mmCIF file of C-alpha atoms and ligand atoms in Angstrom:
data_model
loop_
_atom_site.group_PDB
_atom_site.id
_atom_site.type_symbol
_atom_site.label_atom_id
_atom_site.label_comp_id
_atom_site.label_asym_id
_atom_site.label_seq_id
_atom_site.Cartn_x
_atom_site.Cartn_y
_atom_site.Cartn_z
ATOM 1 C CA UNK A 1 -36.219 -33.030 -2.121
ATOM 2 C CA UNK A 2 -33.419 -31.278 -0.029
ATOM 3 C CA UNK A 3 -30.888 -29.928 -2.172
ATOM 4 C CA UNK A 4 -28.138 -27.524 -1.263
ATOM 5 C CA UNK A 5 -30.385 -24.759 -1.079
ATOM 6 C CA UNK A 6 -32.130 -25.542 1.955
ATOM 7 C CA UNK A 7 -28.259 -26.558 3.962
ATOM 8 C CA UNK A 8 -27.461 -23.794 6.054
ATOM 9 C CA UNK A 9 -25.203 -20.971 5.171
ATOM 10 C CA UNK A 10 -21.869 -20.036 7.348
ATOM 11 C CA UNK A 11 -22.167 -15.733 7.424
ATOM 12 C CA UNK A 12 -19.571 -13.945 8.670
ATOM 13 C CA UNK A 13 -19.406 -9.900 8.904
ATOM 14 C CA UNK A 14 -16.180 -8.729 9.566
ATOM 15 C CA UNK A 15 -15.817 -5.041 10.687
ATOM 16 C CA UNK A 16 -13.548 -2.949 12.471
ATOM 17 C CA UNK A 17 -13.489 -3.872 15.380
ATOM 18 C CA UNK A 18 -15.530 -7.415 15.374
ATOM 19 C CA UNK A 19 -16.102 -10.256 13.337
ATOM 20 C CA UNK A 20 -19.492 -11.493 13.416
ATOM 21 C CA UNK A 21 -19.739 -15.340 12.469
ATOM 22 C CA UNK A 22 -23.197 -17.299 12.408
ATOM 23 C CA UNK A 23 -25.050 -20.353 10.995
ATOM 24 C CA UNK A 24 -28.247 -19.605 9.188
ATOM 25 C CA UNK A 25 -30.867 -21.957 7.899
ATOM 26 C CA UNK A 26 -32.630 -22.035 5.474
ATOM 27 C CA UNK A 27 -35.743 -19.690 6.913
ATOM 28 C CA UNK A 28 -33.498 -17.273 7.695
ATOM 29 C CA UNK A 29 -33.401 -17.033 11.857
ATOM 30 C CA UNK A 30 -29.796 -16.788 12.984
ATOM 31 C CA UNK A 31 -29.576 -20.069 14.620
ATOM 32 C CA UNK A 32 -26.125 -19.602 16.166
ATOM 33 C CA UNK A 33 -23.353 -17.145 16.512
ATOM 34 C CA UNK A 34 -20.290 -15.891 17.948
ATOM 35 C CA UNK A 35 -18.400 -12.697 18.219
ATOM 36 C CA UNK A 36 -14.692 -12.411 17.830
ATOM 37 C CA UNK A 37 -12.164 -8.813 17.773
ATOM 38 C CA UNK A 38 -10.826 -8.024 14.364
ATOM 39 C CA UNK A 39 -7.419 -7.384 15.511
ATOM 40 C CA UNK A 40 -7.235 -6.147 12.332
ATOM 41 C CA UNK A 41 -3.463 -4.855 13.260
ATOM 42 C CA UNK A 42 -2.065 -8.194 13.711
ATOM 43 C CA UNK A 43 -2.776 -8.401 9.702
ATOM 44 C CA UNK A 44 -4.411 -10.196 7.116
ATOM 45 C CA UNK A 45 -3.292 -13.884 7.854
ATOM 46 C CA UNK A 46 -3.792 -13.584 11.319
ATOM 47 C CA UNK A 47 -7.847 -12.325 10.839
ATOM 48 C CA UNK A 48 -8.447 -14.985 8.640
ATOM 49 C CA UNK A 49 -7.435 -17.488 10.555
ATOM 50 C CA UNK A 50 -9.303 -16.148 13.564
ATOM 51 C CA UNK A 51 -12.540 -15.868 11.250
ATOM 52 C CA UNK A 52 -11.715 -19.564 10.424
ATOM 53 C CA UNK A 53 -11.136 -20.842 13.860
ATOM 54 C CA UNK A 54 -14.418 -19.246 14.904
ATOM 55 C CA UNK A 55 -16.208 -20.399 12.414
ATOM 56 C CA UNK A 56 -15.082 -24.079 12.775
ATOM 57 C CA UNK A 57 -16.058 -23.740 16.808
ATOM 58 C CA UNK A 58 -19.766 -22.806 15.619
ATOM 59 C CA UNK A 59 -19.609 -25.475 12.673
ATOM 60 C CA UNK A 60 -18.739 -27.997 15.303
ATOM 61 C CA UNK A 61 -20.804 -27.028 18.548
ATOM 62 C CA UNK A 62 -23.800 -26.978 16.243
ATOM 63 C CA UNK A 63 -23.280 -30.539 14.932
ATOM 64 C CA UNK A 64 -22.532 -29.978 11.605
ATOM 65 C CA UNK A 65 -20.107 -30.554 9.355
ATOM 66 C CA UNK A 66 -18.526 -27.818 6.465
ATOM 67 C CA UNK A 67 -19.527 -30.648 3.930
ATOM 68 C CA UNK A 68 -23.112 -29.928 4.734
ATOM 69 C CA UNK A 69 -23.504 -26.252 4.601
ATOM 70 C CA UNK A 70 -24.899 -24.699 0.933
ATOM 71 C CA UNK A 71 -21.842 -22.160 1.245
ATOM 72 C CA UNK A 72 -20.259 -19.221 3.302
ATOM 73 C CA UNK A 73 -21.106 -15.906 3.161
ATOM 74 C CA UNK A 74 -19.061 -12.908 3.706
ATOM 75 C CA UNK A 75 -19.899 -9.193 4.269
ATOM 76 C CA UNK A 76 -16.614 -6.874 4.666
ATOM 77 C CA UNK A 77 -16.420 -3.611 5.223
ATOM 78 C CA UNK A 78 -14.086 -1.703 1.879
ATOM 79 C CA UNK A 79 -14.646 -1.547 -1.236
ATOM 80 C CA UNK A 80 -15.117 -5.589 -2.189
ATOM 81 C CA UNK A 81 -14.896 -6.620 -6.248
ATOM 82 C CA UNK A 82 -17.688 -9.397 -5.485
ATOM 83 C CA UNK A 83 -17.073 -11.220 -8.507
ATOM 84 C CA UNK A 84 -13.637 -12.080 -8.099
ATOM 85 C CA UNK A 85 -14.086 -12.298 -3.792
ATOM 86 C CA UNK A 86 -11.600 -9.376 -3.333
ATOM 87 C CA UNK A 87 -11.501 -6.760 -0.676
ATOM 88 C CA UNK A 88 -9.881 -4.102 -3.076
ATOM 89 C CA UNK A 89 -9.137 -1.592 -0.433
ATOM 90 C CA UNK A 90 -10.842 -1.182 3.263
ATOM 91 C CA UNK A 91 -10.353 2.027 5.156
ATOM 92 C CA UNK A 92 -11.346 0.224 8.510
ATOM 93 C CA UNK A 93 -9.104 -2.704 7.903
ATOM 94 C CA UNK A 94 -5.281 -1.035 7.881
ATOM 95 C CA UNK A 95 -3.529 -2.567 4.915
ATOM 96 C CA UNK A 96 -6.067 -4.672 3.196
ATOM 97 C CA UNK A 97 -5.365 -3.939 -0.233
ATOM 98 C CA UNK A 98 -6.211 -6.510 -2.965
ATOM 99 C CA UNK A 99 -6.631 -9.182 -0.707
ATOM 100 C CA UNK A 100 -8.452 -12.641 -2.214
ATOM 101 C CA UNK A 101 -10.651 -13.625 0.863
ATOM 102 C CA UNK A 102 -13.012 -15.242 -0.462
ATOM 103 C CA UNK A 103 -10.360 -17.850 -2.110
ATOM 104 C CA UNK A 104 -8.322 -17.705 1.203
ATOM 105 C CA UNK A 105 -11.068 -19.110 3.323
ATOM 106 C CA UNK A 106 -12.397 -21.337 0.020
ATOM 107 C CA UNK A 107 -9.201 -23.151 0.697
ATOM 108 C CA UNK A 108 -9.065 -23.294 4.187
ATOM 109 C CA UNK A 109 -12.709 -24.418 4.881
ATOM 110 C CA UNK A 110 -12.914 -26.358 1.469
ATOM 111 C CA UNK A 111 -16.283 -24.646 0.987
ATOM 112 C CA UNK A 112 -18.058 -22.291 -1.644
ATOM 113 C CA UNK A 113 -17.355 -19.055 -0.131
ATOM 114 C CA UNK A 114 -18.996 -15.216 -1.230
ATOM 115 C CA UNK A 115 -17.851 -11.980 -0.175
ATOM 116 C CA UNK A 116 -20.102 -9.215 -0.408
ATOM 117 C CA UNK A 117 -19.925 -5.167 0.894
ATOM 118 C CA UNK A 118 -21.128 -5.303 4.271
ATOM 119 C CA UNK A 119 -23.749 -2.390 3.172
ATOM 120 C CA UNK A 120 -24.673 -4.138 0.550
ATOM 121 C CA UNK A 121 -25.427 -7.256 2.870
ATOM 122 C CA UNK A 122 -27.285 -5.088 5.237
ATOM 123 C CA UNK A 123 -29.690 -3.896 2.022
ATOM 124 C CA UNK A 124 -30.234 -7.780 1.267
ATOM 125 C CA UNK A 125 -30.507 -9.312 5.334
ATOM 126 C CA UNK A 126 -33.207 -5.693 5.768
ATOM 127 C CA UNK A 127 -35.008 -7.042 2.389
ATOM 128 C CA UNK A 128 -35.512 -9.983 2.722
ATOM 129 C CA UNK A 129 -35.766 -10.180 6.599
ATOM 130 C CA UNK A 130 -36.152 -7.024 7.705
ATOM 131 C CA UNK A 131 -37.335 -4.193 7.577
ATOM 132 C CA UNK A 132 -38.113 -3.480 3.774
ATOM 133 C CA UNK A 133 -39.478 -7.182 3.558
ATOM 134 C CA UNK A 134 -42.211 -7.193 0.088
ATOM 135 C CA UNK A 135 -40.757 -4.201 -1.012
ATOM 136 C CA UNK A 136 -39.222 -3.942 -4.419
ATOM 137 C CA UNK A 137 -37.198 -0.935 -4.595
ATOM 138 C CA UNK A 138 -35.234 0.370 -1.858
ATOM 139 C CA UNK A 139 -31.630 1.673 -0.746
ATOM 140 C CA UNK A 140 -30.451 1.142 2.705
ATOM 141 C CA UNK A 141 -27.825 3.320 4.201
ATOM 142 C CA UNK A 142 -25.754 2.791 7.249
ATOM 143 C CA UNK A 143 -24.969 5.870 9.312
ATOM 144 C CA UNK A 144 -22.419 5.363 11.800
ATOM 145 C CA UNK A 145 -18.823 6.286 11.775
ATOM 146 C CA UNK A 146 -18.802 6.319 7.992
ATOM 147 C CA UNK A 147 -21.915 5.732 5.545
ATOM 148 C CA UNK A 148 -22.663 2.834 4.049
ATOM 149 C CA UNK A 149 -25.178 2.038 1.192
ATOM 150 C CA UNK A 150 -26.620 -0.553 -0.380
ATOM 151 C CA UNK A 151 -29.083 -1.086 -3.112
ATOM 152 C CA UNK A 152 -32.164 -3.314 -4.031
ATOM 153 C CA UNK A 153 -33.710 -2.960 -7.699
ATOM 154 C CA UNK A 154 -36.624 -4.209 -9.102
ATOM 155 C CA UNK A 155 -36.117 -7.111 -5.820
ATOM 156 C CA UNK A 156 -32.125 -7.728 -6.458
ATOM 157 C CA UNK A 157 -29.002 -6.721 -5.096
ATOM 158 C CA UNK A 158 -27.908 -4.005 -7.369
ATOM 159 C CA UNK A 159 -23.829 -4.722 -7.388
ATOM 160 C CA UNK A 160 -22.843 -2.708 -10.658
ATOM 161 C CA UNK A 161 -20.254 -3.843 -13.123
ATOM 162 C CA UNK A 162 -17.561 -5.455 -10.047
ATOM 163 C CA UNK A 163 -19.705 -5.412 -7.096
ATOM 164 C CA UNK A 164 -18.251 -1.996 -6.218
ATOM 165 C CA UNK A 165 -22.419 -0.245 -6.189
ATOM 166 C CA UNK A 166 -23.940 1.592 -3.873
ATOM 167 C CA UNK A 167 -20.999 3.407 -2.510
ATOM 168 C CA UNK A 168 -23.440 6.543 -0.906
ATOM 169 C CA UNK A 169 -21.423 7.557 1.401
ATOM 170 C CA UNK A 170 -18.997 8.866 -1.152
ATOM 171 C CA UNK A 171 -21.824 10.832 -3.113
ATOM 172 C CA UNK A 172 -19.515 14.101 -3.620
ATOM 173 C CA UNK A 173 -21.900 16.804 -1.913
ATOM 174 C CA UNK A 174 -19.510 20.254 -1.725
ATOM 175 C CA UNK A 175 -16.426 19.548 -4.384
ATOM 176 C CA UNK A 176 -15.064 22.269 -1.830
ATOM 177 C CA UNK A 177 -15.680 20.236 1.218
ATOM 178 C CA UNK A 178 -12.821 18.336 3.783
ATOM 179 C CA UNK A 179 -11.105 15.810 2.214
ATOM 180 C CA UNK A 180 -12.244 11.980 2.921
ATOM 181 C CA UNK A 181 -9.739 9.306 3.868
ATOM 182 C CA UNK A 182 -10.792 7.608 -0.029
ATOM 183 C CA UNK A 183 -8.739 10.648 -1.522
ATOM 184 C CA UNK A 184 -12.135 12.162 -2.463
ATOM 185 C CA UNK A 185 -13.263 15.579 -0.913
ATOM 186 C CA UNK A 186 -17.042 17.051 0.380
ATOM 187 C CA UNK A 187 -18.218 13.141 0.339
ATOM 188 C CA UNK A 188 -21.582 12.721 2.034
ATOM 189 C CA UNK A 189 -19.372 10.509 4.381
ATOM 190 C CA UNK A 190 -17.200 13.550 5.642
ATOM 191 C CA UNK A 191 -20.383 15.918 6.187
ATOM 192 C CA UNK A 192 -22.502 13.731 7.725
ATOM 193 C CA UNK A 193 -21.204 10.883 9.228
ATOM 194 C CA UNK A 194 -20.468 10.391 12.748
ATOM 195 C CA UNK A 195 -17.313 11.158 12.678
ATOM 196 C CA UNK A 196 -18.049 14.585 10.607
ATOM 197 C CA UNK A 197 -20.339 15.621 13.547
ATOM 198 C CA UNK A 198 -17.511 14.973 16.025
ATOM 199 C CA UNK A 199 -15.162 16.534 14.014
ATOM 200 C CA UNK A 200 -17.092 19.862 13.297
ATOM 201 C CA UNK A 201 -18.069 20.165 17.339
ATOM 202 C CA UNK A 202 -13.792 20.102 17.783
ATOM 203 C CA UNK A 203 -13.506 22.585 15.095
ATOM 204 C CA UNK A 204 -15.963 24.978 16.943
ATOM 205 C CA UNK A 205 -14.695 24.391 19.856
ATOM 206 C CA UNK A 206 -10.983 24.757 19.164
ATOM 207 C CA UNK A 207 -12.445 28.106 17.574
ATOM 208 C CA UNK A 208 -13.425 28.978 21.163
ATOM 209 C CA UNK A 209 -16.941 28.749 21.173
ATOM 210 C CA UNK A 210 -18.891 27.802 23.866
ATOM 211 C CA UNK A 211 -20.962 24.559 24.746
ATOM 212 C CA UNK A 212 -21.635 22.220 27.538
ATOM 213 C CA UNK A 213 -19.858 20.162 25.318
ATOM 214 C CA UNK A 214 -16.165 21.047 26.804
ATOM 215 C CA UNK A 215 -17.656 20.198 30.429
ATOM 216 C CA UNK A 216 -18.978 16.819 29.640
ATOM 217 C CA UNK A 217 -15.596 15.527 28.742
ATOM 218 C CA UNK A 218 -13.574 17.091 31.057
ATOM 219 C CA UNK A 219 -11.964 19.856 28.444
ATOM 220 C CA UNK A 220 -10.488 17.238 26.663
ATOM 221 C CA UNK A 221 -12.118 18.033 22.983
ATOM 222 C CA UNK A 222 -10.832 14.033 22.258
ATOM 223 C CA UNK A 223 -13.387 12.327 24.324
ATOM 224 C CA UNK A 224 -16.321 14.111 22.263
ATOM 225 C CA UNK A 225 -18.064 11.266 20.364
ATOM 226 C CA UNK A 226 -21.444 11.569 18.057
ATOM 227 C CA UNK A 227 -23.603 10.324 21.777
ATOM 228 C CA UNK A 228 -21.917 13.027 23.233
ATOM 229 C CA UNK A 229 -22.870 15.910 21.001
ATOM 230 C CA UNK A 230 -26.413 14.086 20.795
ATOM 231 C CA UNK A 231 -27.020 14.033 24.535
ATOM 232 C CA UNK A 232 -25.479 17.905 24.347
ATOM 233 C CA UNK A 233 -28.381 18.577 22.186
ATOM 234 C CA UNK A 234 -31.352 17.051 24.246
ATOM 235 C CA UNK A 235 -29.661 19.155 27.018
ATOM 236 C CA UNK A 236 -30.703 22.508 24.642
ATOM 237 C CA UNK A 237 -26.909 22.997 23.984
ATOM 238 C CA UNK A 238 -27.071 25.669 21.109
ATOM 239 C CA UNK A 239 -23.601 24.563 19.547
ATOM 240 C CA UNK A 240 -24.428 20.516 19.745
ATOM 241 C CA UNK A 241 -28.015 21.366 17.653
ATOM 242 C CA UNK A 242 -26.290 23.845 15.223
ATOM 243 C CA UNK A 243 -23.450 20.737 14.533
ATOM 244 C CA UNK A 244 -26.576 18.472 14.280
ATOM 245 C CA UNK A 245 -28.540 20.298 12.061
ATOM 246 C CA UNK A 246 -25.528 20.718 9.627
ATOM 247 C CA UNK A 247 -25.147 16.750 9.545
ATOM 248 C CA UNK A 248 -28.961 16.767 8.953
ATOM 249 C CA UNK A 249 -28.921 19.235 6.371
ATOM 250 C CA UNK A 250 -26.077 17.293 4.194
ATOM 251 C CA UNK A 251 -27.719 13.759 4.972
ATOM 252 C CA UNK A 252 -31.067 15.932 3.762
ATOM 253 C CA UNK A 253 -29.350 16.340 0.222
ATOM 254 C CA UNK A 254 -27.798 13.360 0.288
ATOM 255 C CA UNK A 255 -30.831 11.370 0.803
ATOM 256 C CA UNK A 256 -32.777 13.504 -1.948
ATOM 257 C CA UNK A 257 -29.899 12.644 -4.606
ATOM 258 C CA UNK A 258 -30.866 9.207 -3.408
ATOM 259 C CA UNK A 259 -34.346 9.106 -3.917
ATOM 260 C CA UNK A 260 -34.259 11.232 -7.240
ATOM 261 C CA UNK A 261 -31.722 9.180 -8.436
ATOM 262 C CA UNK A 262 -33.637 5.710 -7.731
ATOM 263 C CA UNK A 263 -37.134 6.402 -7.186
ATOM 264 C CA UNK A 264 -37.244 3.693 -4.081
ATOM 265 C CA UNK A 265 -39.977 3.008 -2.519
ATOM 266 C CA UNK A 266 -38.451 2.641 0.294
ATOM 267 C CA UNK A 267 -35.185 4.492 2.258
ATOM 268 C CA UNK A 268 -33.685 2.316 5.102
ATOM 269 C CA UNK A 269 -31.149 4.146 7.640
ATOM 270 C CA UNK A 270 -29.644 1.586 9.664
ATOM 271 C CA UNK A 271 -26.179 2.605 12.234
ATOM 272 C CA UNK A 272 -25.607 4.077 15.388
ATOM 273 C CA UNK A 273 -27.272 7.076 14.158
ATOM 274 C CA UNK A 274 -30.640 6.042 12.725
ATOM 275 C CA UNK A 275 -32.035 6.974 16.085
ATOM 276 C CA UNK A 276 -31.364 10.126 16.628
ATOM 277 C CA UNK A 277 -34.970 10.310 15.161
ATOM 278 C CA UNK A 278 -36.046 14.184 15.970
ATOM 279 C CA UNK A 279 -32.279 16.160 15.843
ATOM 280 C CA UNK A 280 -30.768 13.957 12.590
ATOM 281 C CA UNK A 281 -33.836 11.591 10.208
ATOM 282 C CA UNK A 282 -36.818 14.373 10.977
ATOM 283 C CA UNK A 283 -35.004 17.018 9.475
ATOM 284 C CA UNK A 284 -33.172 15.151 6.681
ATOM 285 C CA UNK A 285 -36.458 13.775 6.277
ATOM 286 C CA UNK A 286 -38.076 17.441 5.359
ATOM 287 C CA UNK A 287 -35.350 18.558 3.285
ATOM 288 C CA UNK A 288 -36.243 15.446 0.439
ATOM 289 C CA UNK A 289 -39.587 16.730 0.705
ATOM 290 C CA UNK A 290 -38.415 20.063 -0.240
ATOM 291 C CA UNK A 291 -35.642 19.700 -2.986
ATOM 292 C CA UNK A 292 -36.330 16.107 -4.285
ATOM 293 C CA UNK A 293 -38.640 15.618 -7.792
ATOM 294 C CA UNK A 294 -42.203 15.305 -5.864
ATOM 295 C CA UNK A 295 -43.355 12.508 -7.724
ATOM 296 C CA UNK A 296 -39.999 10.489 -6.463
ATOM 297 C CA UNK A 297 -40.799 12.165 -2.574
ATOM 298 C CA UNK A 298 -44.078 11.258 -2.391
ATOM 299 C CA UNK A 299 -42.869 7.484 -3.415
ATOM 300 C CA UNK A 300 -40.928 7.308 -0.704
ATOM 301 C CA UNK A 301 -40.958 5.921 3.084
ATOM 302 C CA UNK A 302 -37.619 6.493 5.224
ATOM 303 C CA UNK A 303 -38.125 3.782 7.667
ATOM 304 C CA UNK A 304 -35.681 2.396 10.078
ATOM 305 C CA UNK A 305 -33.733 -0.431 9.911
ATOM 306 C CA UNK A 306 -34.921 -3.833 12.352
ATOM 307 C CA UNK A 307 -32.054 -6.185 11.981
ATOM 308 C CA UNK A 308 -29.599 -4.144 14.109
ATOM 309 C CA UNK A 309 -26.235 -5.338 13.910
ATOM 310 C CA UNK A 310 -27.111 -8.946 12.669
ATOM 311 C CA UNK A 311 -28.031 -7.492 9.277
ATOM 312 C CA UNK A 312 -24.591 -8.686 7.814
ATOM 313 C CA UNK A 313 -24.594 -11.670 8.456
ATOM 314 C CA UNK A 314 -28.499 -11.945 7.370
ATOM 315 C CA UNK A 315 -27.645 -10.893 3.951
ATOM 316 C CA UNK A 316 -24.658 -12.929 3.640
ATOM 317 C CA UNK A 317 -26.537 -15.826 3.764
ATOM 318 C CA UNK A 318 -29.143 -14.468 1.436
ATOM 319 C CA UNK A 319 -26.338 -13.281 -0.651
ATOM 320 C CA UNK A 320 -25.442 -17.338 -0.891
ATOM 321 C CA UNK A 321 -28.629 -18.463 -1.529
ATOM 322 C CA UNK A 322 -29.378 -16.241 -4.018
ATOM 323 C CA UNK A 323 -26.968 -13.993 -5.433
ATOM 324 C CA UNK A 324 -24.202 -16.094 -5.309
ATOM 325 C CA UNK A 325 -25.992 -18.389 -7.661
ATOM 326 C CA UNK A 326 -24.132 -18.875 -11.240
ATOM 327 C CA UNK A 327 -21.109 -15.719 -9.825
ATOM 328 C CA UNK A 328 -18.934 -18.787 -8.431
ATOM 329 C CA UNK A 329 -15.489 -17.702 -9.220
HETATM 330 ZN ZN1 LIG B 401 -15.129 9.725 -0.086
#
């Protein structure tokens, strides 16, 4: 019997920058996608009709029709009330406030449609494709230009009371720390995020201290991205470790709040940064050995994530299949 559970899903992850749009059967391979900008400045109406657009093109050129897929999947970036398909607020979309996506597409594509955290999609696509496949607790964190998180317990998305769970990144680690875009200050986010490590090499370097750094990019402290300070590093620059080892250090107590908090089995970093493997995890690594409950650290595997930047839309369509049973608005 083929019931709607085996149709494929429509997942979409829309980001900054790019939306990601994709058919996925039923086994779970991303069969098709496409990529399309954000645009995100042209506002809301205008990215949702560019998500729908694209996803019509890849409805069409993969002979199928809306009518036969089990539903469509969305992962945003922002905080996203899941059960009422609402991006609430979204720092990386400029003016998305309250915004009913899921019902705006619903009507659109005349399909069931699910919007999800894009972190928390990530922690389902690395579950139940990934790389925490068979395991039945874990919490996945993105490390990029923010942090992400997402949560599986006991083999489920762990949402909370609106779908708003799993917000690491905003794990207050110094109450006396810079302030974060959400309002909040000495968030995990704002110590050891990408864009902390940039922002702490400027600081030094405004300061006047030296590094290899200033050469690289030509004295002008605004080219200095999170490679840059990386490959600064590798080169034995003393100022590029010292900013690394900081953004190790807070992901280190971040990380053992995690695993004391949740016991996981398993830790998944996922993001640009989840390979700087030997200047960022290694360290981080020791520090939940150190000041996390050993019975919780010894638990525990931080592995890195396999699904790359396809995660999304992986656990959007799991999110459909399986979450999104009995939460239709
Ligand atoms: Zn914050």
């Amino acid at each position: 019997m083929t019931g709607q559970r085996e149709a494929p899903v429509l997942a979409v992850d829309i980001g900054g920058t790019k939306i990601m749009t994709a058919i996925v059967p039923a086994d779970g391979r991303v069969l098709a996608k496409d990529v399309s900008p954000t645009l995100a400045g042209e506002g809301v109406p205008s990215v949702v009709d560019r998500l729908c657009r694209a996803a019509e093109k890849l409805v069409k050129s993969n002979n199928l029709k809306f009518t036969q897929l089990a539903g469509i999947g969305i992962a945003c970036a922002g905080a996203i009330n899941t059960g009422r398909g609402m991006v609430t607020v979204s720092p990386n979309l400029p003016g998305w406030v309250d915004i009913p996506l899921a019902q705006m597409v619903r009507e659109r594509l005349k399909v069931d449609t699910f919007l999800v955290n894009d972190a928390s999609a990530a922690a389902l696509g690395e579950h139940r494709y990934g790389a925490g496949k068979g395991v039945k607790h874990l919490v996945l964190l993105t490390l990029g230009t923010g942090i992400g998180g997402g949560i599986i317990a006991d083999g489920r998305l762990y949402l909370g009371a609106s779908g708003a769970a799993g917000e690491i990144g905003h794990m207050t680690i110094d109450v006396n720390g810079p302030e974060c875009p959400g309002g909040h200050t000495g968030c995990l986010e704002v110590l050891a995020s990408g864009t902390a490590i940039v922002r702490e090499a400027v600081r030094r370097l405004k300061n006047g201290e030296e590094s290899s750094l200033t050469e690289m990019v030509g004295g002008k402290a605004g080219g200095i991205t999170a490679e840059t300070v990386e490959k600064a590093a590798r080169n034995g620059d003393g100022l590029a470790r010292e900013v690394l080892a900081r953004a190790a250090y807070y992901l280190g107590v971040g990380l053992a709040n995690v695993v004391n908090i949740f016991n996981p089995e398993m830790v998944i970093l996922g993001g640009g940064m989840a390979g700087m493997d030997d200047l960022l995890i290694d360290p981080a690594r020791r520090l939940v050995a150190e000041r996390a409950f050993p019975v919780s650290a010894g638990a525990v595997k931080i592995a890195t994530a396999r699904l790359g930047n396809e995660a999304g839309v992986y656990g959007a369509a799991a999110f459909v299949r399986e979450a999104g049973k009995g939460r239709k608005p």
